[in-house]
Coordinates of N, CA and C in Angstrom, one line a residue:
R1 N 55.1 -43.0 -37.2 CA 54.3 -43.5 -36.1 C 53.2 -42.5 -35.7
Q2 N 53.7 -41.2 -35.6 CA 52.7 -40.1 -35.2 C 51.6 -40.0 -36.2
I3 N 51.8 -40.2 -37.5 CA 50.8 -40.1 -38.5 C 49.8 -41.3 -38.3
L4 N 50.3 -42.5 -38.1 CA 49.4 -43.6 -37.8 C 48.6 -43.4 -36.5
D5 N 49.3 -42.9 -35.5 CA 48.5 -42.6 -34.3 C 47.4 -41.6 -34.6
S6 N 47.6 -40.6 -35.3 CA 46.6 -39.6 -35.6 C 45.5 -40.2 -36.5
L7 N 45.8 -41.1 -37.4 CA 44.8 -41.7 -38.2 C 44.1 -42.8 -37.5
K8 N 44.7 -43.3 -36.5 CA 44.1 -44.4 -35.7 C 43.9 -45.7 -36.6
L9 N 44.9 -46.0 -37.4 CA 44.7 -47.1 -38.3 C 45.3 -48.4 -37.7
H10 N 46.1 -48.3 -36.6 CA 46.8 -49.5 -36.2 C 46.2 -50.1 -34.9
D11 N 45.3 -49.6 -34.2 CA 44.8 -50.2 -33.0 C 43.6 -51.1 -33.3
K12 N 43.4 -52.1 -32.4 CA 42.3 -53.1 -32.6 C 41.0 -52.5 -32.7
E13 N 40.7 -51.5 -31.9 CA 39.4 -50.8 -31.9 C 39.1 -50.2 -33.2
T14 N 40.0 -49.6 -33.8 CA 39.8 -48.9 -35.1 C 39.7 -49.9 -36.2
R15 N 40.5 -50.9 -36.2 CA 40.4 -51.9 -37.3 C 39.0 -52.4 -37.5
S16 N 38.3 -52.6 -36.4 CA 37.0 -53.2 -36.5 C 36.0 -52.1 -36.9
Y17 N 36.4 -50.8 -36.9 CA 35.6 -49.7 -37.4 C 35.8 -49.3 -38.8
L18 N 36.9 -49.6 -39.4 CA 37.2 -49.2 -40.8 C 36.0 -49.6 -41.7
K19 N 35.6 -48.6 -42.5 CA 34.4 -48.8 -43.3 C 34.7 -48.4 -44.7
T20 N 34.2 -49.1 -45.7 CA 34.4 -48.8 -47.1 C 33.4 -47.8 -47.5
V21 N 33.8 -46.7 -48.2 CA 32.9 -45.7 -48.8 C 33.3 -45.6 -50.2
A22 N 32.3 -45.2 -51.0 CA 32.6 -44.9 -52.5 C 31.8 -43.7 -52.9
H23 N 32.3 -43.1 -53.9 CA 31.5 -41.9 -54.5 C 31.8 -41.8 -56.0
A24 N 30.8 -41.2 -56.7 CA 30.9 -40.9 -58.1 C 30.5 -39.5 -58.3
D25 N 31.3 -38.7 -59.1 CA 31.0 -37.3 -59.3 C 31.0 -36.9 -60.7
L26 N 30.2 -36.0 -61.1 CA 30.2 -35.4 -62.5 C 30.5 -33.9 -62.3
S27 N 31.5 -33.4 -63.0 CA 32.0 -32.0 -62.8 C 31.9 -31.3 -64.1
Y28 N 31.6 -30.0 -64.0 CA 31.7 -29.1 -65.1 C 32.4 -27.9 -64.7
G29 N 33.4 -27.4 -65.5 CA 34.1 -26.2 -65.1 C 34.7 -25.5 -66.3
A30 N 35.5 -24.5 -66.0 CA 36.1 -23.8 -67.1 C 37.5 -23.2 -66.7
D31 N 38.4 -23.0 -67.7 CA 39.6 -22.3 -67.5 C 39.5 -21.0 -68.4
D32 N 40.6 -20.4 -68.6 CA 40.6 -19.2 -69.4 C 40.4 -19.4 -70.9
T33 N 40.5 -20.6 -71.4 CA 40.4 -20.9 -72.8 C 39.3 -21.9 -73.2
S34 N 38.9 -22.7 -72.3 CA 37.9 -23.8 -72.7 C 37.1 -24.3 -71.4
S35 N 36.2 -25.1 -71.7 CA 35.5 -25.8 -70.6 C 36.0 -27.2 -70.4
A36 N 35.7 -27.7 -69.2 CA 36.1 -29.0 -68.9 C 35.0 -29.8 -68.3
V37 N 34.9 -31.1 -68.7 CA 33.9 -32.0 -68.1 C 34.7 -33.2 -67.6
S38 N 34.2 -33.7 -66.4 CA 34.9 -34.8 -65.7 C 33.9 -35.8 -65.1
L39 N 34.2 -37.0 -65.2 CA 33.4 -38.0 -64.5 C 34.4 -38.9 -63.7
T40 N 34.3 -38.9 -62.4 CA 35.3 -39.6 -61.6 C 34.6 -40.4 -60.5
G41 N 35.3 -41.4 -60.0 CA 34.8 -42.3 -58.9 C 35.9 -42.8 -58.1
A42 N 35.7 -43.1 -56.9 CA 36.7 -43.6 -56.0 C 36.1 -44.5 -54.9
V43 N 37.0 -45.3 -54.4 CA 36.6 -46.2 -53.2 C 37.7 -45.9 -52.2
A44 N 37.2 -45.8 -50.9 CA 38.1 -45.4 -49.8 C 37.7 -46.1 -48.5
L45 N 38.6 -46.1 -47.6 CA 38.4 -46.6 -46.2 C 38.1 -45.3 -45.4
L46 N 37.1 -45.4 -44.5 CA 36.8 -44.3 -43.6 C 37.2 -44.8 -42.2
T47 N 38.1 -44.0 -41.6 CA 38.5 -44.3 -40.2 C 37.7 -43.7 -39.2
R48 N 37.9 -44.1 -37.9 CA 37.2 -43.5 -36.8 C 37.4 -42.0 -36.7
S49 N 38.6 -41.5 -37.1 CA 38.9 -40.1 -37.0 C 38.4 -39.3 -38.2
N50 N 37.4 -39.8 -39.0 CA 36.8 -39.1 -40.1 C 37.8 -38.9 -41.3
V51 N 38.8 -39.6 -41.4 CA 39.8 -39.5 -42.5 C 39.4 -40.6 -43.5
T52 N 39.4 -40.3 -44.8 CA 39.3 -41.3 -45.8 C 40.6 -41.4 -46.6
V53 N 40.9 -42.7 -47.0 CA 42.1 -42.9 -47.7 C 41.7 -43.9 -48.8
G54 N 41.9 -43.6 -50.1 CA 41.5 -44.5 -51.1 C 42.1 -44.2 -52.5
F55 N 41.5 -44.8 -53.5 CA 42.0 -44.6 -54.9 C 40.8 -44.5 -55.8
G56 N 41.1 -44.0 -57.0 CA 40.0 -43.9 -58.0 C 40.5 -43.7 -59.4
G57 N 39.5 -43.4 -60.3 CA 39.8 -43.1 -61.7 C 38.7 -42.4 -62.3
G58 N 38.8 -42.1 -63.6 CA 37.8 -41.3 -64.2 C 38.1 -41.0 -65.7
W59 N 37.4 -40.0 -66.2 CA 37.5 -39.5 -67.5 C 37.4 -37.9 -67.5
D60 N 38.3 -37.2 -68.1 CA 38.2 -35.8 -68.2 C 38.3 -35.4 -69.7
K61 N 37.6 -34.3 -70.1 CA 37.7 -33.8 -71.4 C 38.0 -32.3 -71.4
H62 N 39.0 -31.8 -72.1 CA 39.4 -30.4 -72.2 C 39.7 -30.1 -73.7
E63 N 39.1 -29.1 -74.2 CA 39.2 -28.8 -75.6 C 39.0 -30.1 -76.4
N64 N 39.9 -30.5 -77.3 CA 39.8 -31.7 -78.0 C 40.7 -32.9 -77.4
N65 N 41.1 -32.7 -76.1 CA 41.9 -33.6 -75.4 C 41.1 -34.4 -74.4
R66 N 41.4 -35.7 -74.3 CA 40.7 -36.5 -73.3 C 41.8 -37.1 -72.4
F67 N 41.5 -37.3 -71.1 CA 42.4 -37.9 -70.1 C 41.7 -38.9 -69.3
F68 N 42.4 -40.0 -69.0 CA 42.0 -41.0 -68.1 C 42.8 -41.0 -66.8
P69 N 42.3 -40.3 -65.8 CA 43.1 -40.2 -64.6 C 43.0 -41.4 -63.7
V70 N 44.1 -41.7 -63.0 CA 44.2 -42.7 -62.0 C 44.8 -42.0 -60.8
F71 N 44.2 -42.0 -59.6 CA 44.7 -41.2 -58.5 C 44.5 -41.8 -57.2
G72 N 45.3 -41.4 -56.2 CA 45.1 -41.6 -54.8 C 44.3 -40.5 -54.2
E73 N 43.5 -40.8 -53.2 CA 42.6 -39.8 -52.6 C 42.7 -39.8 -51.1
L74 N 42.7 -38.6 -50.6 CA 42.7 -38.4 -49.1 C 41.6 -37.4 -48.8
G75 N 40.8 -37.7 -47.9 CA 39.7 -36.9 -47.5 C 39.5 -36.7 -46.0
Y76 N 38.8 -35.7 -45.6 CA 38.5 -35.5 -44.2 C 37.1 -34.9 -44.0
Y77 N 36.3 -35.5 -43.2 CA 35.0 -35.0 -42.9 C 35.1 -34.0 -41.7
L78 N 34.7 -32.8 -41.8 CA 34.9 -31.8 -40.8 C 33.8 -31.9 -39.7
A79 N 32.7 -32.6 -39.9 CA 31.7 -32.7 -38.9 C 30.9 -34.0 -39.2
E80 N 30.2 -34.4 -38.1 CA 29.3 -35.6 -38.2 C 27.8 -35.1 -38.4
G81 N 26.9 -35.9 -38.8 CA 25.5 -35.6 -38.9 C 24.9 -35.8 -40.2
E82 N 23.7 -35.3 -40.4 CA 23.0 -35.4 -41.7 C 23.7 -34.6 -42.8
W83 N 24.2 -33.5 -42.5 CA 25.0 -32.6 -43.4 C 26.4 -32.7 -43.0
K84 N 27.3 -33.2 -43.9 CA 28.7 -33.3 -43.5 C 29.6 -32.5 -44.5
P85 N 30.2 -31.4 -44.0 CA 31.2 -30.7 -44.8 C 32.5 -31.6 -44.9
Y86 N 33.2 -31.5 -46.0 CA 34.4 -32.3 -46.2 C 35.4 -31.6 -47.1
L87 N 36.7 -32.1 -47.0 CA 37.8 -31.7 -47.8 C 38.3 -32.9 -48.5
R88 N 38.7 -32.8 -49.8 CA 39.1 -34.0 -50.6 C 40.3 -33.6 -51.4
L89 N 41.4 -34.4 -51.4 CA 42.5 -34.2 -52.3 C 42.8 -35.4 -53.1
Q90 N 42.9 -35.2 -54.4 CA 43.2 -36.3 -55.3 C 44.5 -36.0 -56.1
M91 N 45.5 -36.9 -56.1 CA 46.7 -36.8 -56.8 C 47.0 -38.0 -57.6
G92 N 47.4 -37.9 -58.8 CA 47.8 -39.1 -59.6 C 48.3 -38.7 -61.0
Y93 N 48.1 -39.6 -61.9 CA 48.6 -39.5 -63.3 C 47.4 -39.8 -64.2
S94 N 47.4 -39.0 -65.3 CA 46.4 -39.2 -66.3 C 47.0 -39.6 -67.7
L95 N 46.5 -40.7 -68.2 CA 46.9 -41.0 -69.6 C 46.1 -40.0 -70.5
G96 N 46.7 -39.5 -71.6 CA 46.0 -38.6 -72.4 C 46.0 -38.9 -73.9
W97 N 45.0 -38.5 -74.6 CA 45.0 -38.7 -76.0 C 44.1 -37.5 -76.7
R98 N 44.5 -37.2 -77.9 CA 43.7 -36.2 -78.6 C 42.6 -36.8 -79.5
G99 N 41.6 -36.1 -79.7 CA 40.5 -36.6 -80.5 C 40.9 -36.9 -81.9
D100 N 41.9 -36.1 -82.5 CA 42.3 -36.3 -83.9 C 43.5 -37.2 -84.0
N101 N 44.0 -37.7 -82.9 CA 45.1 -38.7 -83.0 C 45.1 -39.6 -81.8
D102 N 44.3 -40.6 -81.8 CA 44.1 -41.5 -80.7 C 45.3 -42.3 -80.3
K103 N 46.4 -42.2 -81.1 CA 47.6 -43.0 -80.8 C 48.6 -42.1 -80.0
A104 N 48.3 -40.8 -79.8 CA 49.3 -40.0 -79.1 C 49.0 -39.9 -77.6
D105 N 49.9 -40.5 -76.8 CA 49.7 -40.5 -75.4 C 50.5 -39.3 -74.9
F106 N 49.9 -38.3 -74.2 CA 50.5 -37.2 -73.7 C 50.1 -36.9 -72.3
G107 N 49.9 -38.0 -71.5 CA 49.5 -37.8 -70.1 C 50.5 -37.1 -69.2
G108 N 50.0 -36.8 -68.0 CA 50.9 -36.2 -67.0 C 50.2 -36.1 -65.7
F109 N 50.8 -35.4 -64.8 CA 50.4 -35.3 -63.4 C 49.0 -34.6 -63.3
R110 N 48.2 -35.1 -62.4 CA 46.9 -34.6 -62.1 C 46.7 -34.3 -60.7
L111 N 46.1 -33.1 -60.3 CA 45.8 -32.7 -59.0 C 44.4 -32.1 -58.9
Q112 N 43.7 -32.5 -57.9 CA 42.4 -31.9 -57.6 C 42.2 -31.7 -56.1
F113 N 41.8 -30.5 -55.7 CA 41.5 -30.2 -54.3 C 40.0 -29.7 -54.3
G114 N 39.2 -30.3 -53.4 CA 37.8 -29.9 -53.4 C 37.3 -29.7 -51.9
M115 N 36.3 -28.8 -51.8 CA 35.6 -28.6 -50.6 C 34.1 -28.9 -50.9
G116 N 33.5 -29.7 -50.1 CA 32.1 -30.1 -50.4 C 31.2 -30.3 -49.2
L117 N 30.0 -30.6 -49.5 CA 29.0 -30.9 -48.5 C 28.2 -32.2 -48.9
Q118 N 28.1 -33.1 -48.0 CA 27.4 -34.3 -48.2 C 26.1 -34.4 -47.4
K119 N 25.0 -34.7 -48.0 CA 23.7 -34.8 -47.4 C 23.2 -36.2 -47.4
A120 N 22.9 -36.8 -46.3 CA 22.4 -38.1 -46.2 C 20.9 -38.1 -46.7
V121 N 20.6 -39.0 -47.7 CA 19.2 -39.2 -48.1 C 18.6 -40.5 -47.7
S122 N 19.5 -41.4 -47.2 CA 19.0 -42.6 -46.6 C 20.2 -43.1 -45.7
E123 N 20.0 -44.3 -45.1 CA 21.0 -44.8 -44.2 C 22.3 -45.1 -45.0
K124 N 22.2 -45.5 -46.3 CA 23.4 -45.9 -47.0 C 23.8 -45.0 -48.2
V125 N 22.9 -44.0 -48.5 CA 23.2 -43.1 -49.7 C 23.2 -41.7 -49.3
S126 N 24.1 -40.9 -49.9 CA 24.2 -39.5 -49.7 C 24.4 -38.8 -51.0
L127 N 24.0 -37.5 -51.1 CA 24.2 -36.7 -52.3 C 25.3 -35.7 -51.9
T128 N 26.2 -35.4 -52.9 CA 27.3 -34.5 -52.6 C 27.3 -33.3 -53.6
A129 N 27.8 -32.2 -53.1 CA 28.0 -31.0 -53.9 C 29.4 -30.5 -53.6
Q130 N 30.3 -30.3 -54.6 CA 31.7 -29.9 -54.3 C 32.2 -28.8 -55.2
F131 N 33.0 -28.0 -54.7 CA 33.7 -26.9 -55.4 C 35.2 -27.4 -55.5
N132 N 35.7 -27.4 -56.8 CA 37.1 -27.9 -57.0 C 38.0 -27.0 -57.7
Y133 N 39.3 -27.1 -57.4 CA 40.4 -26.6 -58.2 C 41.1 -27.8 -58.8
S134 N 41.4 -27.8 -60.1 CA 42.0 -28.9 -60.7 C 43.2 -28.5 -61.6
K135 N 44.2 -29.3 -61.7 CA 45.3 -29.0 -62.6 C 45.7 -30.3 -63.3
Q136 N 45.8 -30.3 -64.6 CA 46.3 -31.4 -65.4 C 47.4 -31.0 -66.3
S137 N 48.6 -31.6 -66.1 CA 49.7 -31.3 -66.9 C 49.9 -32.3 -68.0
S138 N 50.5 -32.0 -69.1 CA 50.7 -32.9 -70.2 C 52.2 -33.1 -70.4
G139 N 52.6 -34.3 -70.8 CA 54.0 -34.6 -71.0 C 54.4 -34.5 -72.5
A140 N 53.6 -34.0 -73.4 CA 54.0 -33.9 -74.8 C 53.7 -32.6 -75.4
Q141 N 54.4 -32.3 -76.4 CA 54.2 -31.0 -77.1 C 53.2 -31.2 -78.2
I142 N 52.2 -30.4 -78.2 CA 51.1 -30.5 -79.2 C 51.0 -29.1 -79.9
Y143 N 51.1 -29.1 -81.2 CA 51.1 -27.9 -82.0 C 52.0 -26.8 -81.4
G144 N 53.2 -27.3 -81.1 CA 54.2 -26.3 -80.6 C 54.1 -25.9 -79.2
R145 N 53.2 -26.4 -78.4 CA 53.1 -26.0 -77.0 C 52.8 -27.3 -76.1
V146 N 53.2 -27.2 -74.8 CA 52.9 -28.2 -73.9 C 51.7 -27.8 -73.1
P147 N 50.5 -28.4 -73.3 CA 49.3 -27.9 -72.6 C 49.3 -28.3 -71.1
T148 N 49.0 -27.3 -70.3 CA 48.7 -27.5 -68.9 C 47.3 -26.9 -68.6
Y149 N 46.4 -27.7 -68.1 CA 45.1 -27.2 -67.8 C 44.9 -26.9 -66.4
E150 N 44.4 -25.7 -66.0 CA 44.0 -25.4 -64.6 C 42.5 -24.9 -64.7
W151 N 41.7 -25.5 -63.9 CA 40.3 -25.0 -64.0 C 39.6 -25.1 -62.6
I152 N 38.5 -24.4 -62.5 CA 37.6 -24.4 -61.4 C 36.3 -25.1 -61.8
S153 N 35.8 -25.9 -61.0 CA 34.6 -26.6 -61.3 C 33.7 -26.9 -60.1
G154 N 32.5 -27.2 -60.5 CA 31.5 -27.6 -59.5 C 31.1 -29.1 -59.8
S155 N 30.9 -29.9 -58.8 CA 30.6 -31.3 -58.9 C 29.3 -31.6 -58.2
L156 N 28.6 -32.5 -58.8 CA 27.4 -33.1 -58.1 C 27.7 -34.6 -58.1
G157 N 27.4 -35.3 -57.0 CA 27.7 -36.7 -57.0 C 26.8 -37.5 -56.0
V158 N 27.1 -38.8 -55.9 CA 26.4 -39.6 -55.0 C 27.5 -40.4 -54.2
A159 N 27.3 -40.7 -52.9 CA 28.2 -41.4 -52.1 C 27.5 -42.6 -51.5
F160 N 28.2 -43.7 -51.3 CA 27.6 -44.9 -50.7 C 28.3 -45.3 -49.4

């Protein structure tokens, strides 16, 4: 009940304020052995208390491995205005496959935490820049090892 009270999801006044927001991001980053490229998108509800709750999906590539993440997302806008700093957490599961063996599913847990800045360019469109920490674990042994990827990345995106 306290969580619902803090999110203000249950009162009449807030229900009329819930607003749908969406974003798409392109990320590039690196870990100690390879680079990573990601394209993700999500749809969320924005509450009066600047909290977003939603879900999304995307595509990640690490070395010769590709992942299709599906995740839940929780976000928080730290301020109002033309420039909005925010925090974003994504947690979910990724289906995975290797480029040389498209039948091998080795997906696993995916986590991404980001801090970003959103700049309004019109009444309905904003540009975003975000700094991320991501972790992708794998559920299968490949060439005698179980790959787990951790990387730092930067993202550019658009929000609606």
